[in-house]
Amino acid sequence: MRTEDILAAIAEHKDQLALVMMPGVQYYTGQYFDIKAITKQGHDCGALVGFDLAHAFGNVPLQLHDDGVDFAVWCSYKYLNSGPGAVSGVFVHERHSSNPDLPRFAGWWGHDEAERFQMKKGFVPMEGADAWQLSNVNVIPSAAHLASLEMFSKAGIYNLREKSILLTGYMEYLINELNTGGEVIKIITPSDSGQRGAQLSLCLSSGGKEVFIQLGKNGIVADWREPNVIRVAAVPMYNSFEEVWLFADQLKRLVRN
Ligand SMILES: *Cc1c(COP(=O)(O)O)cnc(C)c1O
């Protein structure tokens, strides 16, 4: 999807538009959208703008505050490696976060701590982010989440992004080599590294499911999406260039067979 078309669609529908809700990175194609431009256009057209960052968080650097995003949500079990059931993330821009009149999905843990147990009627939010907590967090997955966040903090998201661009570019190069003499695998993820994260979505004209199954048997963890797409992500935190080469080598063998 071209950014200019998205911006044009927002402008075209502005009179009926209350909310623009988009993925940061689209789960099927791996396209990384221009969060800043989409947010600005949504605001210029009088709408609120929110993002589903399930495939973006821990994958690409984000500047939600500076980009003016109204709100965003993400899970922590994909690029953040925290395991299913671990705490999710919610971003609410500070221009909304302290507004007590904003209708919200509130939980008792967000109620003013000083009078939380007085059990009065009504909801009195805490200041800032505390107001958006729903309940107690799950302790064991939170330990894994903390360990992961500490690793991200130590590695630095911009360093990870730098390696990610090289790693995914290398994977793309090897897959395109496989296409010399006729397109066997079509990459439906944008070829511009600025418009994608770590993921490449490989569209196979036939036999894709079997290739995916065989990859799994050879120890390569990819993902199958109907009707014909294999999603692969070379993750900069723990995947090496050699592993990308080994993957492409396996893929080549499987496709040729
Ligand atoms: C994984 C995913 C989510 C997260 O859903 P959970 O309910 O946290 O499992 C949300 N949106 C998209 C597009 C996803 O791929």
GROMACS .gro file of C-alpha atoms and ligand atoms in nm:
model
  272
    1MET     CA    1   0.000   0.000   0.000
    2ARG     CA    2   0.142   0.336  -0.099
    3THR     CA    3   0.158   0.602   0.172
    4GLU     CA    4   0.013   0.860  -0.067
    5ASP     CA    5  -0.291   0.637  -0.127
    6ILE     CA    6  -0.347   0.591   0.247
    7LEU     CA    7  -0.324   0.967   0.303
    8ALA     CA    8  -0.562   1.028   0.011
    9ALA     CA    9  -0.814   0.775   0.148
   10ILE     CA   10  -0.809   0.948   0.488
   11ALA     CA   11  -0.871   1.286   0.323
   12GLU     CA   12  -1.144   1.145   0.099
   13HIS     CA   13  -1.341   1.003   0.394
   14LYS     CA   14  -1.271   1.282   0.640
   15ASP     CA   15  -1.636   1.377   0.688
   16GLN     CA   16  -1.725   1.029   0.814
   17LEU     CA   17  -1.400   0.962   0.992
   18ALA     CA   18  -1.373   0.949   1.373
   19LEU     CA   19  -1.079   0.714   1.406
   20VAL     CA   20  -0.789   0.593   1.194
   21MET     CA   21  -0.677   0.254   1.326
   22MET     CA   22  -0.385   0.094   1.145
   23PRO     CA   23  -0.119  -0.167   1.201
   24GLY     CA   24   0.235  -0.033   1.255
   25VAL     CA   25   0.371  -0.336   1.069
   26GLN     CA   26   0.108  -0.530   0.876
   27TYR     CA   27   0.104  -0.891   0.996
   28TYR     CA   28   0.057  -1.056   0.654
   29THR     CA   29   0.278  -0.854   0.423
   30GLY     CA   30   0.525  -0.717   0.677
   31GLN     CA   31   0.475  -0.362   0.549
   32TYR     CA   32   0.589  -0.098   0.796
   33PHE     CA   33   0.364   0.206   0.763
   34ASP     CA   34   0.461   0.571   0.794
   35ILE     CA   35   0.321   0.624   1.142
   36LYS     CA   36   0.413   0.992   1.156
   37ALA     CA   37   0.258   1.087   0.820
   38ILE     CA   38  -0.060   0.884   0.881
   39THR     CA   39  -0.102   1.036   1.227
   40LYS     CA   40  -0.060   1.389   1.094
   41GLN     CA   41  -0.308   1.328   0.814
   42GLY     CA   42  -0.562   1.174   1.054
   43HIS     CA   43  -0.533   1.474   1.285
   44ASP     CA   44  -0.554   1.723   0.998
   45CYS     CA   45  -0.879   1.549   0.898
   46GLY     CA   46  -1.021   1.570   1.250
   47ALA     CA   47  -0.980   1.203   1.348
   48LEU     CA   48  -0.802   1.027   1.631
   49VAL     CA   49  -0.522   0.792   1.528
   50GLY     CA   50  -0.432   0.459   1.689
   51PHE     CA   51  -0.195   0.177   1.597
   52ASP     CA   52  -0.186  -0.197   1.652
   53LEU     CA   53   0.185  -0.255   1.711
   54ALA     CA   54   0.173  -0.633   1.764
   55HIS     CA   55   0.426  -0.681   1.483
   56ALA     CA   56   0.609  -0.352   1.527
   57PHE     CA   57   0.707  -0.344   1.892
   58GLY     CA   58   1.063  -0.474   1.939
   59ASN     CA   59   1.092  -0.495   1.560
   60VAL     CA   60   1.128  -0.129   1.457
   61PRO     CA   61   1.210   0.184   1.661
   62LEU     CA   62   0.899   0.381   1.755
   63GLN     CA   63   0.852   0.744   1.859
   64LEU     CA   64   0.486   0.737   1.955
   65HIS     CA   65   0.496   1.054   2.164
   66ASP     CA   66   0.686   1.265   1.912
   67ASP     CA   67   0.477   1.133   1.623
   68GLY     CA   68   0.168   1.248   1.811
   69VAL     CA   69  -0.006   0.908   1.803
   70ASP     CA   70  -0.320   0.916   2.019
   71PHE     CA   71  -0.294   0.557   2.138
   72ALA     CA   72  -0.131   0.226   2.054
   73VAL     CA   73  -0.141  -0.132   2.178
   74TRP     CA   74   0.089  -0.430   2.148
   75CYS     CA   75   0.145  -0.777   2.283
   76SER     CA   76   0.480  -0.882   2.425
   77TYR     CA   77   0.507  -1.241   2.300
   78LYS     CA   78   0.621  -1.173   1.942
   79TYR     CA   79   0.942  -0.971   1.897
   80LEU     CA   80   0.957  -0.907   2.272
   81ASN     CA   81   0.990  -1.279   2.349
   82SER     CA   82   0.794  -1.266   2.674
   83GLY     CA   83   0.580  -1.574   2.618
   84PRO     CA   84   0.204  -1.608   2.563
   85GLY     CA   85  -0.004  -1.461   2.843
   86ALA     CA   86   0.256  -1.201   2.934
   87VAL     CA   87   0.148  -0.843   2.998
   88SER     CA   88   0.045  -0.633   2.698
   89GLY     CA   89   0.149  -0.276   2.633
   90VAL     CA   90  -0.069   0.031   2.593
   91PHE     CA   91   0.042   0.377   2.490
   92VAL     CA   92  -0.188   0.672   2.556
   93HIS     CA   93  -0.056   1.011   2.452
   94GLU     CA   94   0.000   1.242   2.744
   95ARG     CA   95  -0.252   1.492   2.606
   96HIS     CA   96  -0.519   1.227   2.682
   97SER     CA   97  -0.366   1.034   2.967
   98SER     CA   98  -0.451   1.281   3.241
   99ASN     CA   99  -0.800   1.361   3.118
  100PRO     CA  100  -1.031   1.208   3.383
  101ASP     CA  101  -1.338   1.261   3.162
  102LEU     CA  102  -1.213   1.045   2.878
  103PRO     CA  103  -1.433   0.734   2.845
  104ARG     CA  104  -1.199   0.444   2.906
  105PHE     CA  105  -1.177   0.074   2.977
  106ALA     CA  106  -1.088   0.127   3.339
  107GLY     CA  107  -0.982  -0.122   3.602
  108TRP     CA  108  -0.970  -0.093   3.979
  109TRP     CA  109  -0.588  -0.089   3.975
  110GLY     CA  110  -0.604   0.248   3.795
  111HIS     CA  111  -0.816   0.405   4.069
  112ASP     CA  112  -0.654   0.663   4.297
  113GLU     CA  113  -0.448   0.456   4.537
  114ALA     CA  114  -0.525   0.681   4.835
  115GLU     CA  115  -0.892   0.587   4.827
  116ARG     CA  116  -0.889   0.266   4.626
  117PHE     CA  117  -1.015   0.054   4.913
  118GLN     CA  118  -1.284   0.295   5.028
  119MET     CA  119  -1.507   0.136   4.765
  120LYS     CA  120  -1.682   0.463   4.678
  121LYS     CA  121  -1.888   0.489   4.363
  122GLY     CA  122  -1.716   0.632   4.054
  123PHE     CA  123  -1.370   0.611   3.907
  124VAL     CA  124  -1.097   0.851   4.016
  125PRO     CA  125  -0.792   0.786   3.798
  126MET     CA  126  -0.433   0.796   3.922
  127GLU     CA  127  -0.193   1.041   3.756
  128GLY     CA  128  -0.040   0.946   3.421
  129ALA     CA  129   0.026   0.586   3.316
  130ASP     CA  130  -0.081   0.440   3.651
  131ALA     CA  131  -0.440   0.535   3.570
  132TRP     CA  132  -0.446   0.288   3.279
  133GLN     CA  133  -0.353  -0.023   3.473
  134LEU     CA  134  -0.642  -0.267   3.483
  135SER     CA  135  -0.546  -0.517   3.745
  136ASN     CA  136  -0.251  -0.707   3.891
  137VAL     CA  137   0.006  -0.834   3.647
  138ASN     CA  138   0.101  -1.197   3.610
  139VAL     CA  139   0.427  -1.237   3.803
  140ILE     CA  140   0.603  -1.528   3.628
  141PRO     CA  141   0.561  -1.400   3.266
  142SER     CA  142   0.651  -1.053   3.391
  143ALA     CA  143   0.989  -1.186   3.501
  144ALA     CA  144   1.050  -1.308   3.144
  145HIS     CA  145   0.920  -0.975   3.011
  146LEU     CA  146   1.157  -0.779   3.234
  147ALA     CA  147   1.452  -0.997   3.128
  148SER     CA  148   1.364  -0.932   2.765
  149LEU     CA  149   1.319  -0.557   2.809
  150GLU     CA  150   1.656  -0.539   2.984
  151MET     CA  151   1.818  -0.711   2.685
  152PHE     CA  152   1.648  -0.470   2.445
  153SER     CA  153   1.761  -0.181   2.658
  154LYS     CA  154   2.119  -0.309   2.664
  155ALA     CA  155   2.135  -0.389   2.292
  156GLY     CA  156   1.959  -0.066   2.194
  157ILE     CA  157   1.667  -0.066   1.950
  158TYR     CA  158   1.861   0.146   1.697
  159ASN     CA  159   2.151  -0.103   1.699
  160LEU     CA  160   1.904  -0.387   1.656
  161ARG     CA  161   1.739  -0.201   1.370
  162GLU     CA  162   2.075  -0.148   1.200
  163LYS     CA  163   2.150  -0.521   1.215
  164SER     CA  164   1.791  -0.605   1.123
  165ILE     CA  165   1.809  -0.404   0.799
  166LEU     CA  166   2.130  -0.584   0.699
  167LEU     CA  167   2.003  -0.927   0.802
  168THR     CA  168   1.671  -0.895   0.620
  169GLY     CA  169   1.843  -0.736   0.319
  170TYR     CA  170   2.079  -1.036   0.308
  171MET     CA  171   1.785  -1.276   0.323
  172GLU     CA  172   1.611  -1.088   0.043
  173TYR     CA  173   1.929  -1.100  -0.167
  174LEU     CA  174   1.964  -1.477  -0.122
  175ILE     CA  175   1.598  -1.539  -0.205
  176ASN     CA  176   1.619  -1.321  -0.515
  177GLU     CA  177   1.925  -1.524  -0.626
  178LEU     CA  178   1.702  -1.826  -0.612
  179ASN     CA  179   1.473  -1.654  -0.862
  180THR     CA  180   1.734  -1.619  -1.137
  181GLY     CA  181   1.590  -1.787  -1.442
  182GLY     CA  182   1.225  -1.734  -1.344
  183GLU     CA  183   1.035  -1.615  -1.040
  184VAL     CA  184   0.977  -1.906  -0.801
  185ILE     CA  185   0.921  -1.706  -0.487
  186LYS     CA  186   0.757  -1.367  -0.488
  187ILE     CA  187   0.841  -1.148  -0.191
  188ILE     CA  188   0.526  -0.949  -0.114
  189THR     CA  189   0.697  -0.741   0.157
  190PRO     CA  190   0.817  -0.398   0.034
  191SER     CA  191   1.174  -0.406  -0.098
  192ASP     CA  192   1.243  -0.064   0.058
  193SER     CA  193   1.400  -0.139   0.398
  194GLY     CA  194   1.236   0.176   0.535
  195GLN     CA  195   0.897   0.018   0.474
  196ARG     CA  196   0.953  -0.313   0.646
  197GLY     CA  197   1.081  -0.464   0.968
  198ALA     CA  198   1.250  -0.802   1.007
  199GLN     CA  199   0.980  -1.003   0.830
  200LEU     CA  200   0.966  -1.116   0.470
  201SER     CA  201   0.649  -1.274   0.335
  202LEU     CA  202   0.726  -1.527   0.066
  203CYS     CA  203   0.451  -1.607  -0.179
  204LEU     CA  204   0.495  -1.943  -0.351
  205SER     CA  205   0.294  -2.019  -0.663
  206SER     CA  206   0.260  -2.386  -0.566
  207GLY     CA  207   0.372  -2.635  -0.300
  208GLY     CA  208   0.417  -2.365  -0.038
  209LYS     CA  209   0.263  -2.561   0.246
  210GLU     CA  210   0.492  -2.858   0.183
  211VAL     CA  211   0.798  -2.630   0.173
  212PHE     CA  212   0.688  -2.477   0.502
  213ILE     CA  213   0.644  -2.821   0.664
  214GLN     CA  214   0.985  -2.936   0.545
  215LEU     CA  215   1.150  -2.618   0.674
  216GLY     CA  216   1.003  -2.697   1.015
  217LYS     CA  217   1.139  -3.052   1.003
  218ASN     CA  218   1.480  -2.902   0.935
  219GLY     CA  219   1.463  -2.686   1.246
  220ILE     CA  220   1.361  -2.360   1.081
  221VAL     CA  221   1.079  -2.184   1.261
  222ALA     CA  222   0.875  -1.997   1.003
  223ASP     CA  223   0.502  -1.937   0.977
  224TRP     CA  224   0.235  -2.043   0.729
  225ARG     CA  225  -0.048  -1.809   0.625
  226GLU     CA  226  -0.325  -1.926   0.393
  227PRO     CA  227  -0.342  -1.949   0.101
  228ASN     CA  228   0.024  -1.940  -0.006
  229VAL     CA  229   0.251  -1.733   0.216
  230ILE     CA  230   0.547  -1.830   0.432
  231ARG     CA  231   0.645  -1.560   0.679
  232VAL     CA  232   1.008  -1.557   0.791
  233ALA     CA  233   1.173  -1.314   1.027
  234ALA     CA  234   1.547  -1.300   1.078
  235VAL     CA  235   1.547  -1.156   1.428
  236PRO     CA  236   1.850  -0.937   1.500
  237MET     CA  237   1.851  -1.013   1.873
  238TYR     CA  238   1.940  -1.380   1.821
  239ASN     CA  239   1.968  -1.472   1.451
  240SER     CA  240   2.304  -1.467   1.272
  241PHE     CA  241   2.392  -1.405   0.907
  242GLU     CA  242   2.504  -1.768   0.889
  243GLU     CA  243   2.157  -1.882   0.995
  244VAL     CA  244   2.004  -1.670   0.722
  245TRP     CA  245   2.236  -1.836   0.472
  246LEU     CA  246   2.144  -2.182   0.606
  247PHE     CA  247   1.775  -2.096   0.574
  248ALA     CA  248   1.814  -1.979   0.214
  249ASP     CA  249   2.016  -2.291   0.135
  250GLN     CA  250   1.741  -2.515   0.273
  251LEU     CA  251   1.477  -2.316   0.090
  252LYS     CA  252   1.667  -2.353  -0.235
  253ARG     CA  253   1.687  -2.731  -0.198
  254LEU     CA  254   1.320  -2.761  -0.107
  255VAL     CA  255   1.201  -2.540  -0.392
  256ARG     CA  256   1.419  -2.724  -0.646
  257ASN     CA  257   1.276  -3.058  -0.529
  258LIG     C1  258  -0.067  -1.111   1.756
  258LIG     C2  259  -0.150  -0.999   1.716
  258LIG     C3  260  -0.220  -0.925   1.812
  258LIG     C4  261  -0.214  -0.960   1.959
  258LIG     O1  262  -0.323  -1.034   1.998
  258LIG     P1  263  -0.330  -1.100   2.145
  258LIG     O2  264  -0.473  -1.092   2.177
  258LIG     O3  265  -0.243  -1.020   2.235
  258LIG     O4  266  -0.279  -1.239   2.131
  258LIG     C5  267  -0.296  -0.818   1.770
  258LIG     N1  268  -0.302  -0.782   1.640
  258LIG     C6  269  -0.236  -0.850   1.545
  258LIG     C7  270  -0.245  -0.804   1.402
  258LIG     C8  271  -0.158  -0.961   1.578
  258LIG     O5  272  -0.092  -1.028   1.483
   0.00000   0.00000   0.00000
